[in-house]
Each structure stands twice: as C-alpha cells, then as structure tokens.
Short mmCIF file of C-alpha atoms in Angstrom, two decimals:
data_model
loop_
_atom_site.label_atom_id
_atom_site.label_comp_id
_atom_site.label_asym_id
_atom_site.label_seq_id
_atom_site.Cartn_x
_atom_site.Cartn_y
_atom_site.Cartn_z
CA MET A 1 19.83 -8.23 63.13
CA ALA A 2 20.54 -4.51 63.35
CA GLU A 3 19.45 -2.80 66.49
CA ARG A 4 16.60 -0.36 65.96
CA PRO A 5 17.45 3.24 66.73
CA LYS A 6 16.30 4.68 70.00
CA GLY A 7 12.84 6.13 69.88
CA PHE A 8 11.79 3.90 66.95
CA LYS A 9 8.65 2.64 68.67
CA ARG A 10 7.68 6.13 69.68
CA THR A 11 8.14 7.32 66.10
CA VAL A 12 5.99 4.50 64.74
CA SER A 13 3.31 5.12 67.35
CA ALA A 14 3.28 8.82 66.55
CA ALA A 15 2.98 8.05 62.84
CA VAL A 16 0.05 5.72 63.47
CA VAL A 17 -1.68 8.39 65.56
CA VAL A 18 -1.17 10.95 62.78
CA VAL A 19 -2.51 8.57 60.13
CA LEU A 20 -5.56 7.77 62.25
CA ALA A 21 -6.12 11.45 62.90
CA LEU A 22 -5.97 12.16 59.16
CA VAL A 23 -8.44 9.33 58.47
CA VAL A 24 -10.85 10.65 61.09
CA MET A 25 -10.49 14.19 59.76
CA ALA A 26 -11.09 13.05 56.18
CA ALA A 27 -14.14 11.06 57.28
CA PHE A 28 -15.50 14.18 58.98
CA VAL A 29 -14.83 16.50 56.04
CA TRP A 30 -16.31 14.12 53.48
CA ARG A 31 -18.94 12.61 55.75
CA ASP A 32 -21.82 13.86 53.57
CA ASP A 33 -20.27 12.35 50.44
CA ILE A 34 -19.62 9.06 52.22
CA ALA A 35 -23.13 8.84 53.65
CA SER A 36 -24.87 9.84 50.43
CA ASN A 37 -22.76 7.41 48.38
CA ALA A 38 -24.07 4.59 50.58
CA LEU A 39 -27.61 5.53 49.45
CA ASP A 40 -26.76 5.48 45.74
CA PRO A 41 -28.55 2.53 44.03
CA LYS A 42 -25.52 2.33 41.67
CA GLU A 43 -27.71 1.31 38.75
CA PRO A 44 -28.82 3.44 35.80
CA PHE A 45 -32.47 4.37 36.08
CA GLN A 46 -33.01 3.18 32.49
CA THR A 47 -32.30 -0.43 33.54
CA TYR A 48 -33.86 -0.11 37.00
CA ARG A 49 -36.96 -2.18 37.72
CA PRO A 50 -39.23 -0.06 39.97
CA PRO A 51 -41.46 -1.43 42.73
CA ALA A 52 -45.02 -2.51 41.93
CA ALA A 53 -47.50 0.27 41.18
CA PRO A 54 -50.09 1.17 43.85
CA ASP A 55 -53.77 0.58 43.18
CA TYR A 56 -55.57 3.68 44.41
CA THR A 57 -58.94 1.95 44.44
CA ARG A 58 -57.62 0.03 47.46
CA ARG A 59 -57.21 1.51 50.95
CA ALA A 60 -53.71 0.05 51.30
CA ALA A 61 -52.50 2.58 48.71
CA TRP A 62 -53.44 5.49 50.99
CA ALA A 63 -51.56 6.58 54.10
CA LEU A 64 -54.40 8.85 55.24
CA LEU A 65 -58.10 8.56 54.57
CA PRO A 66 -61.26 9.70 56.31
CA ALA A 67 -62.90 6.84 58.17
CA HIS A 68 -65.64 6.76 55.54
CA PRO A 69 -64.46 8.76 52.51
CA GLU A 70 -67.43 7.61 50.43
CA VAL A 71 -69.95 9.26 52.75
CA TRP A 72 -70.24 12.84 53.97
CA THR A 73 -72.82 15.13 55.50
CA THR A 74 -73.27 18.85 56.10
CA ALA A 75 -71.64 18.26 59.51
CA ASP A 76 -68.37 17.21 57.90
CA PRO A 77 -65.37 19.54 57.63
CA ALA A 78 -65.96 22.21 55.02
CA ALA A 79 -63.39 20.90 52.54
CA ASP A 80 -61.09 18.07 51.51
CA VAL A 81 -57.30 18.09 51.73
CA PHE A 82 -55.18 16.23 49.19
CA PHE A 83 -51.81 15.78 50.91
CA VAL A 84 -48.60 14.79 49.12
CA GLY A 85 -46.00 13.87 51.71
CA PRO A 86 -42.25 14.60 51.69
CA THR A 87 -39.30 12.27 51.38
CA SER A 88 -39.35 9.51 53.99
CA TYR A 89 -37.36 6.80 52.13
CA ASP A 90 -33.56 6.96 52.43
CA GLY A 91 -32.61 4.85 49.42
CA GLY A 92 -29.84 2.33 48.83
CA SER A 93 -31.74 -0.49 47.16
CA HIS A 94 -34.13 1.58 45.05
CA TRP A 95 -34.36 4.83 43.17
CA ASN A 96 -38.03 4.88 44.15
CA SER A 97 -39.54 3.58 47.36
CA PRO A 98 -41.89 0.62 47.57
CA ILE A 99 -45.11 1.93 49.11
CA ASP A 100 -44.89 -0.68 51.86
CA ASP A 101 -41.36 0.18 53.02
CA VAL A 102 -41.53 -0.18 56.82
CA GLN A 103 -39.03 2.53 57.80
CA ALA A 104 -40.42 5.08 55.36
CA ASP A 105 -43.94 4.44 56.60
CA LYS A 106 -42.79 4.72 60.21
CA PHE A 107 -41.23 8.14 59.50
CA PHE A 108 -44.45 9.28 57.84
CA ARG A 109 -46.64 8.15 60.73
CA ARG A 110 -44.36 9.42 63.48
CA VAL A 111 -43.06 12.70 62.00
CA VAL A 112 -44.74 13.77 58.77
CA ALA A 113 -48.42 13.19 59.45
CA PRO A 114 -48.57 14.79 62.94
CA ASN A 115 -46.47 17.84 62.00
CA TYR A 116 -47.41 18.58 58.41
CA ALA A 117 -50.82 17.00 57.75
CA GLY A 118 -51.89 17.78 61.33
CA PRO A 119 -52.54 21.52 60.72
CA PHE A 120 -55.24 20.55 58.20
CA VAL A 121 -57.13 17.97 60.25
CA ARG A 122 -59.63 20.61 61.40
CA VAL A 123 -59.90 22.09 57.92
CA GLY A 124 -60.92 19.14 55.79
CA ARG A 125 -61.09 15.41 55.19
CA LEU A 126 -57.55 14.20 54.55
CA PHE A 127 -56.49 12.09 51.57
CA ALA A 128 -52.77 11.23 51.47
CA PRO A 129 -51.62 8.71 48.86
CA ARG A 130 -48.70 6.39 49.33
CA TYR A 131 -46.58 6.83 46.24
CA ARG A 132 -43.32 5.49 44.87
CA GLN A 133 -41.40 8.53 46.01
CA ALA A 134 -37.88 9.31 44.84
CA SER A 135 -35.34 8.37 47.49
CA LEU A 136 -33.49 10.83 49.71
CA TYR A 137 -30.41 10.25 47.56
CA THR A 138 -32.14 11.84 44.56
CA LEU A 139 -32.42 15.11 46.50
CA LEU A 140 -28.65 15.17 47.08
CA THR A 141 -27.60 15.01 43.43
CA LEU A 142 -28.56 16.59 40.10
CA ARG A 143 -27.83 13.44 38.09
CA GLU A 144 -30.28 12.64 35.32
CA ASP A 145 -31.10 9.34 37.05
CA ALA A 146 -32.32 11.32 40.06
CA ARG A 147 -34.51 13.52 37.86
CA ASP A 148 -35.94 10.42 36.21
CA ALA A 149 -36.85 9.04 39.64
CA ARG A 150 -38.73 12.23 40.53
CA ARG A 151 -40.56 12.30 37.20
CA PHE A 152 -41.50 8.67 37.79
CA ALA A 153 -42.93 9.51 41.23
CA TYR A 154 -45.19 12.16 39.73
CA ALA A 155 -47.19 9.56 37.77
CA ASP A 156 -48.37 7.96 41.04
CA VAL A 157 -49.44 11.30 42.52
CA ALA A 158 -51.39 12.18 39.39
CA ALA A 159 -53.11 8.77 39.39
CA ALA A 160 -54.07 9.15 43.06
CA PHE A 161 -55.49 12.62 42.48
CA ARG A 162 -57.61 11.43 39.55
CA GLN A 163 -58.95 8.59 41.71
CA TYR A 164 -59.76 11.07 44.50
CA LEU A 165 -61.66 13.34 42.10
CA ALA A 166 -63.57 10.45 40.54
CA ALA A 167 -64.51 8.59 43.72
CA ASP A 168 -64.45 10.96 46.69
CA ASN A 169 -64.56 14.66 45.85
CA LYS A 170 -68.18 14.83 44.67
CA GLY A 171 -67.96 18.55 44.02
CA ARG A 172 -66.54 19.54 47.41
CA PRO A 173 -64.02 22.38 47.84
CA PHE A 174 -60.49 21.11 48.38
CA ILE A 175 -56.97 22.12 49.30
CA ILE A 176 -53.74 20.72 47.90
CA VAL A 177 -50.83 20.41 50.33
CA GLY A 178 -47.38 19.27 49.21
CA VAL A 179 -44.28 19.14 51.39
CA GLU A 180 -40.68 19.18 50.08
CA GLN A 181 -40.55 16.46 47.35
CA GLY A 182 -44.33 16.26 47.62
CA GLY A 183 -44.52 20.00 47.00
CA THR A 184 -42.51 19.72 43.80
CA LEU A 185 -44.81 16.97 42.56
CA ALA A 186 -47.90 18.91 43.65
CA SER A 187 -46.76 21.95 41.68
CA ARG A 188 -46.91 19.92 38.47
CA LEU A 189 -50.19 18.36 39.59
CA ILE A 190 -51.72 21.84 39.81
CA ALA A 191 -50.51 22.71 36.31
CA ASP A 192 -51.61 19.40 34.74
CA GLU A 193 -54.78 18.43 36.60
CA VAL A 194 -56.23 21.61 38.16
CA ILE A 195 -55.55 24.60 35.94
CA ARG A 196 -56.58 22.80 32.77
CA ASP A 197 -60.06 21.92 34.11
CA PRO A 198 -62.14 25.00 35.03
CA SER A 199 -64.61 22.94 37.06
CA VAL A 200 -61.79 21.54 39.23
CA ARG A 201 -60.01 24.88 39.57
CA ALA A 202 -63.24 26.50 40.77
CA ARG A 203 -63.24 24.15 43.78
CA LEU A 204 -59.61 24.75 44.80
CA ALA A 205 -59.55 26.83 47.98
CA ALA A 206 -55.74 27.04 48.13
CA ALA A 207 -52.53 25.17 47.47
CA TYR A 208 -49.74 25.02 50.07
CA LEU A 209 -46.33 23.95 48.78
CA ILE A 210 -44.28 23.76 51.97
CA GLU A 211 -40.46 23.84 51.79
CA THR A 212 -40.81 23.87 48.02
CA VAL A 213 -39.03 25.99 45.44
CA VAL A 214 -41.31 27.35 42.72
CA SER A 215 -40.15 30.01 40.28
CA ALA A 216 -41.76 33.39 41.02
CA ASP A 217 -41.85 34.27 37.32
CA ALA A 218 -43.85 31.19 36.31
CA PRO A 219 -45.88 29.78 39.24
CA PRO A 220 -48.48 27.10 38.42
CA LEU A 221 -51.20 29.14 40.14
CA THR A 222 -51.87 32.77 41.08
CA PRO A 223 -49.82 33.54 44.23
CA CYS A 224 -51.65 34.47 47.43
CA ALA A 225 -51.46 38.25 47.75
CA GLY A 226 -53.56 38.45 50.92
CA PRO A 227 -54.82 36.27 53.79
CA ARG A 228 -58.44 36.03 52.61
CA GLN A 229 -57.84 35.23 48.95
CA ALA A 230 -59.15 31.92 47.63
CA GLY A 231 -57.86 29.71 44.84
CA CYS A 232 -54.26 30.84 45.20
CA LEU A 233 -50.76 29.46 45.76
CA ALA A 234 -48.73 29.65 48.98
CA ALA A 235 -45.24 28.29 48.32
CA TRP A 236 -41.97 28.83 50.17
CA ALA A 237 -38.62 27.32 51.06
CA SER A 238 -37.06 28.46 54.32
CA ALA A 239 -33.65 28.88 55.92
CA PHE A 240 -32.69 30.04 59.38
CA GLU A 241 -31.10 33.45 59.55
CA HIS A 242 -27.35 33.34 58.79
CA ASP A 243 -27.60 29.74 57.53
CA VAL A 244 -25.52 30.34 54.41
CA GLU A 245 -25.12 26.61 53.69
CA ARG A 246 -28.89 26.05 53.52
CA VAL A 247 -29.45 29.07 51.28
CA GLN A 248 -26.69 27.93 48.93
CA ALA A 249 -28.12 24.39 48.82
CA LEU A 250 -31.51 25.77 47.78
CA LYS A 251 -29.86 27.71 44.97
CA ASP A 252 -27.62 24.83 43.85
CA ARG A 253 -29.97 21.85 44.06
CA SER A 254 -33.51 23.12 43.48
CA LEU A 255 -35.31 21.78 40.43
CA ILE A 256 -38.53 23.15 38.94
CA TRP A 257 -40.82 21.97 36.14
CA ASP A 258 -40.57 23.54 32.70
CA ALA A 259 -43.46 23.96 30.26
CA ASN A 260 -42.87 20.44 28.87
CA GLY A 261 -43.09 18.69 32.22
CA GLU A 262 -39.32 18.26 32.54
CA LEU A 263 -37.28 19.10 35.62
CA GLU A 264 -34.73 21.86 35.16
CA HIS A 265 -32.42 23.77 37.49
CA ILE A 266 -33.85 27.02 38.82
CA SER A 267 -30.75 28.70 37.34
CA GLY A 268 -30.71 31.96 39.24
CA ARG A 269 -34.43 32.65 39.03
CA THR A 270 -36.06 33.97 42.18
CA PRO A 271 -38.28 31.51 44.06
CA LEU A 272 -41.82 32.41 45.08
CA CYS A 273 -41.86 33.33 48.78
CA PHE A 274 -45.07 33.15 50.80
CA ASN A 275 -44.78 34.30 54.40
CA PRO A 276 -47.05 32.17 56.65
CA LEU A 277 -47.03 34.86 59.35
CA LEU A 278 -48.45 37.45 56.92
CA GLY A 279 -50.62 35.12 54.88
CA ALA A 280 -49.23 36.63 51.71
CA VAL A 281 -46.37 36.68 49.23
CA SER A 282 -44.57 39.71 50.58
CA ASN A 283 -41.10 41.03 51.36
CA ALA A 284 -42.38 42.81 54.46
CA PRO A 285 -40.85 41.55 57.74
CA ALA A 286 -43.17 39.68 60.08
CA PRO A 287 -42.37 39.96 63.82
CA ALA A 288 -42.56 36.98 66.15
CA LYS A 289 -45.70 38.38 67.82
CA LEU A 290 -47.63 37.27 64.71
CA ASN A 291 -46.60 33.62 65.13
CA LEU A 292 -49.82 31.83 66.13
CA GLY A 293 -48.22 28.58 67.09
CA ALA A 294 -45.12 26.49 66.51
CA ALA A 295 -45.47 22.84 67.52
CA ASN A 296 -43.55 19.61 67.84
CA ALA A 297 -46.12 16.89 67.22
CA THR A 298 -43.66 14.06 66.54
CA GLY A 299 -44.94 10.80 68.02
CA LEU A 300 -48.25 12.38 69.00
CA GLU A 301 -51.39 10.29 68.61
CA TRP A 302 -52.94 10.99 65.23
CA GLY A 303 -55.57 13.74 65.31
CA ALA A 304 -54.52 15.04 68.74
CA ARG A 305 -53.91 18.77 68.84
CA PRO A 306 -50.32 19.56 69.93
CA ALA A 307 -49.45 22.23 72.45
CA PHE A 308 -48.71 25.49 70.66
CA LEU A 309 -45.71 27.68 71.40
CA THR A 310 -46.67 31.16 70.28
CA ARG A 311 -44.39 34.05 69.26
CA GLN A 312 -41.47 31.72 68.58
CA VAL A 313 -40.14 32.98 65.24
CA SER A 314 -40.10 36.03 63.03
CA ALA A 315 -39.91 35.64 59.25
CA ARG A 316 -39.13 37.69 56.17
CA CYS A 317 -38.66 36.95 52.49
CA GLU A 318 -35.27 37.83 51.02
CA ASP A 319 -34.24 36.90 47.47
CA GLY A 320 -37.10 34.41 47.37
CA ILE A 321 -36.06 32.53 50.52
CA LEU A 322 -38.06 32.73 53.76
CA ARG A 323 -35.51 33.74 56.40
CA VAL A 324 -36.69 32.54 59.81
CA SER A 325 -35.26 33.42 63.21
CA ARG A 326 -33.97 30.49 65.25
CA PRO A 327 -36.42 29.29 67.92
CA LYS A 328 -35.07 28.85 71.43
CA PRO A 329 -36.93 25.75 72.74
CA LYS A 330 -34.99 22.52 72.35
CA MET A 331 -38.12 20.78 71.04
CA LEU A 332 -37.97 23.05 67.96
CA LYS A 333 -34.52 21.91 66.89
CA SER A 334 -33.57 19.16 64.43
CA ALA A 335 -32.66 15.73 65.78
CA GLY A 336 -32.15 12.20 64.59
CA SER A 337 -29.79 10.37 62.25
CA TRP A 338 -27.75 11.85 59.41
CA ALA A 339 -30.56 10.98 56.99
CA ASP A 340 -33.34 12.28 59.25
CA LYS A 341 -31.62 15.66 59.52
CA ARG A 342 -31.81 15.98 55.73
CA LYS A 343 -35.55 15.39 55.66
CA VAL A 344 -38.23 17.74 56.91
CA PRO A 345 -37.74 18.48 60.63
CA GLY A 346 -39.83 16.84 63.35
CA TYR A 347 -41.64 20.07 64.17
CA ASN A 348 -43.65 22.76 62.36
CA LEU A 349 -42.85 26.39 63.15
CA PHE A 350 -46.05 27.54 61.44
CA TYR A 351 -48.52 24.87 62.60
CA GLY A 352 -51.09 27.30 64.04
CA ASP A 353 -50.55 29.81 61.26
CA LEU A 354 -51.27 27.25 58.53
CA GLU A 355 -54.38 25.97 60.27
CA ALA A 356 -55.82 29.48 60.58
CA ASP A 357 -54.78 30.44 57.04
CA ALA A 358 -56.39 27.37 55.47
CA LYS A 359 -59.66 27.93 57.34
CA ARG A 360 -59.80 31.52 56.06
CA ARG A 361 -59.27 30.50 52.45
CA VAL A 362 -61.89 27.74 52.57
CA ALA A 363 -64.35 30.24 54.04
CA ALA A 364 -63.46 32.79 51.36
CA LEU A 365 -64.19 30.24 48.63
CA THR A 366 -67.39 28.77 50.05
CA LEU A 367 -68.86 32.20 50.89
CA SER A 368 -68.06 33.70 47.49
CA PRO A 369 -71.16 34.54 45.39
CA GLY A 370 -70.25 32.19 42.56
CA PHE A 371 -69.61 29.09 44.64
CA VAL A 372 -72.31 26.43 44.81
CA ARG A 373 -71.82 23.81 47.50
CA PRO A 374 -73.15 20.43 46.38
CA ALA A 375 -75.78 18.64 48.42
CA PRO A 376 -74.58 15.51 50.29
CA PRO A 377 -75.51 12.11 48.84
CA ILE A 378 -78.67 11.48 50.90
CA THR A 379 -79.05 7.80 50.08
CA GLU A 380 -75.52 7.01 51.31
CA VAL A 381 -75.95 9.08 54.46
CA ARG A 382 -79.01 7.05 55.46
CA ALA A 383 -77.17 3.79 54.93
CA VAL A 384 -73.99 4.46 56.88
CA LYS A 385 -73.26 6.12 60.19
CA VAL A 386 -70.56 8.67 59.55
CA SER A 387 -67.36 8.94 61.56
CA ARG A 388 -65.40 12.19 61.31
CA VAL A 389 -62.19 10.64 62.61
CA HIS A 390 -59.28 10.37 60.19
CA ARG A 391 -56.97 7.45 60.42
CA ILE A 392 -53.47 6.44 59.49
CA ASP A 393 -53.38 3.01 57.90
CA ARG A 394 -50.76 0.87 59.57
#
C-alpha cells in the first residue's frame, strides 16, 4: 500500500472544515427558505380537506366574549368591539388552522389578546371569533394555494360577524378591529357586510386595521381625516426607520381585495397610512412626545392594564408606510422563535394611543344628533346579574 503524502490528514481535515463552513453559511443564507419550506403543507389547496367548521352559536367558537353577551345595561361599555385576530398558526399540516390548535390558541392568549385586543377592553364588549385562519406559511408566499387559504378563512369571519349582529349587537354602536391577516379579512368584511347595509354602517364608530395594507385609492371605508371623526377607517402597516427589508416585504408580498372579492397584489399602489399618534391619515411627522403609551402586555392576566411607557416612538407616513423610530427599552423589541418573529410582535407601541382614539370615536358617534342609542332589554336585565368582565375561553 502506497504511503500517503505528508500532510494528507491535515489536508483532509482542512477540507472537512471548509465543507462544514460552507454548509453552515448556506444554512444561514437560506435559513428563511429552509424554515418556510418546513411549513409548506405540500398539497394543492384544491385537494386539501380543511378542518371542521366552527359553530358560532357555541361559546367554544369564540376566543373572547363578554361574560354575559346576551345581557347588557346602561352601565356597560358604550360600544362593542368585533376583533379579528392575526396569524397565530405556523402551518405544516394544514393550509388553514383548526380552531382548537393548542399552540395557536396559546399564542393568542399570551401575546395577541393582551397586546392587541387589550387597548379596547375599556372601550367596548369584546367579541373575537376563532376562525380557520390561513397559516403563517401563506403569508410568506404569493402562490395561488396561499390565496385560496386566505379566501377560505374569510368565510368564517363573515359567518361570525353575522352571528354577532343577529344575536348580540341589538343596535349597539360597534368597532371593528383587525390585526395583520385579521385586518385583511376585516377589510373585506367592511365592504361586504357593513357598507352594503345602511343600518349597520350607521352603528360603526370606527374600523382599525392594524399592520394591514389597504390601497389608498380604493379603501373599503372613508379614511379617518381627524381624531374626532366617527364611522371611518384607520389602517396602516409599519416599518422601523431604515428597515429596508421590511418595507420591501410590504411592497412585494401585500395582497388586497379587488372589486370581485379576489386577492390581488398591491402592484405599486400606495397603501393607506393612518398615524396613531395624530389620529388621522396624514403625512405630517408626529414627535415622540405625542406617544400616549407603548406597552408590553405579553403574559399579562387578561383585562389587567399594562404599565405604559410614554414618549417612546415618533411616527410619520412615507409612501404609504408608517415609519416608526426604534424604541430603546428591551421590552419593546421582538423576541421568540423564527416563526414568532414573523408574527405580530409581543408588544404594542400605540396601546395608549389606540385606547384614547377609540374612546373619542365612540363618543363622536353616540353624541351625534342622528344617533339613537337603543334601550337595554329590560326583561333580560331583571333575570340575570350582569358581569362586565371579559374572558378568554381556554
């Protein structure tokens, strides 16, 4: 057997190190593609069998409900809030989440409800449906299967809203809040179920589509031009200053509804940009001194008011994107797994601002000369002691 040349082992070892380094480097460069591919159901939506449909006459189909939604008095909050939550289901097995997925529900209860429904607890009775949401994977691709999954999710939201109107609204003023995926679905809900019915539209105090791209040239509702306007739309998608990657992602991946109820790419159109610090759709810069309260409510007991950090961020609209300064506190920075960092963050930079804004718009509606507040159902009030505490079904 021929003798190996001197340094052979060292050469082999060096080659192995180089190969491993290249593998690690490739894994880092393509980490997003690798991670997202793991969430791909790898089945055409046309042959996919979705999870069972929720029954919105049953409490199990709702993530948030007032303790007694069927009963209310003049002492109740002035309005109702119909809340459509953001993406909490990663994907992998399904295009659309089962409503009883444990991890998705945990993310909603721990992160979404305290930070994004929380600002509206003191504004109105909260109604948040569980729905067969499109998975996180569908937000990372423009494939037609992903669009089908989002269109499918809308049917649940529409069914829940119709049930809310029929069983619980009873003529009360209400707010619609949609966050991220929930905001996209809520934008179609406004066009389909609110605008087309004058009696329903007359009771809408405001609609907040948070981290949602809506075309400025064809919004589903009149944009909010001032802080005391009722019946208007506040929609925005944000990016930190100098975050070029986030801005580009909003331009490349954002889908909006066309007139036929189909999802299409925004294709260079300018998004609507509401500035929560100004309470208006405006390109004027808003200094940090206007910031009423950023908060990290993740893990906080439901209904508890988080500690506010005031004057944390400035904000301005530029090319339809809300450019926000980076907050300094560590608690106002993204954390968690790869998937969690691609969902809504575990904090709300405009928590106090949204709470104050929503209260103003409800007051503007209910104090307007043409608004008639319905009388509470007296027979039901006598029969049941009312609790004003909201709950999260577990």
